[in-house]
Amino acid sequence: ALARQLSAEDTAAPPAAPASPPRRRRDEFIASTGVAGAAADKLRSLAPDHQARLVRRLEISVAAGASAVDLEVVIMRADDQQYAATASELAALDPSLRPVADRLALTSAAVWSLSTLDSLQQEDLAYRFAEPGLLDDIVDLDDFIARAFAREKTCDILLRESMSFMEPDLVNAIHGLAVDLSRSCVKELRALDEPTQRDLARALATLDFRDIRDPSAYILRGLERGSLLGRVAAPPARPPPSPVAPPRS
């Protein structure tokens, strides 16, 4: 009996190895988004590095509201230039644009196109692309950038000149928050006039969100009631210019 037991243990299949991080992330992505059919098969068939880079890009699309059908289209037409760019590819960009492009998981093709712009143009894009909410409605940034380079006034299109600009102080204040604001909240903040945006930036720096369950609702409610901007005193007025002494006779 003991011999039979040992024999059975010797021939038993070893426990399955745990899935690798890229594979696990891929499977979780497929399960959570509903991607199916040929697109799911293609994603599973890619090399682990390519899987990870494509999933990074797709996660940005999901955050922008892409549906399963949108994602499947992106997957089916993606080649090795349409995965999130590698560190060596990002190195071709101006240092100001590099971290922004990485955070947005811009593709190899998009990064190469952006690298052809001069440094000042890339700096402008770095600031603009970092604005909260600016690109939230674009489900395929690679396509957006490719279309911009296929038309005249490429930089104007990339900068989304038709959309209002957010005050630099408010951009920095939002990026400095320990919480994330909802898209609808950011959209309303962008619509504020410039002086109000600057005052709001100063007010946000005074807030402690640890006991606030819904930071976005809290901010919008505070703006509506006037209590949020009331937290900061108006900046001191500039002293009047000194009178010019009359010329000596």
mmCIF file of C-alpha atoms in Angstrom, residues 132-133 136 163-164 166 182-192 197 220:
data_model
loop_
_atom_site.group_PDB
_atom_site.id
_atom_site.type_symbol
_atom_site.label_atom_id
_atom_site.label_comp_id
_atom_site.label_asym_id
_atom_site.label_seq_id
_atom_site.Cartn_x
_atom_site.Cartn_y
_atom_site.Cartn_z
ATOM 1 C CA PRO A 132 -6.009 67.817 -15.958
ATOM 2 C CA GLY A 133 -8.939 66.786 -18.110
ATOM 3 C CA ASP A 136 -10.006 62.796 -21.079
ATOM 4 C CA MET A 163 -10.454 74.356 -25.599
ATOM 5 C CA SER A 164 -9.847 76.841 -22.817
ATOM 6 C CA MET A 166 -6.206 76.081 -17.377
ATOM 7 C CA SER A 182 -13.597 63.360 -11.063
ATOM 8 C CA ARG A 183 -13.682 64.277 -14.729
ATOM 9 C CA SER A 184 -16.876 66.255 -14.276
ATOM 10 C CA CYS A 185 -15.267 68.241 -11.465
ATOM 11 C CA VAL A 186 -12.152 69.033 -13.511
ATOM 12 C CA LYS A 187 -14.349 70.091 -16.421
ATOM 13 C CA GLU A 188 -16.168 72.601 -14.226
ATOM 14 C CA LEU A 189 -12.909 73.931 -12.791
ATOM 15 C CA ARG A 190 -11.567 74.454 -16.304
ATOM 16 C CA ALA A 191 -14.636 76.572 -17.119
ATOM 17 C CA LEU A 192 -13.927 79.051 -14.298
ATOM 18 C CA GLN A 197 -8.880 79.601 -11.036
ATOM 19 C CA LEU A 220 -17.870 72.013 -6.277
#
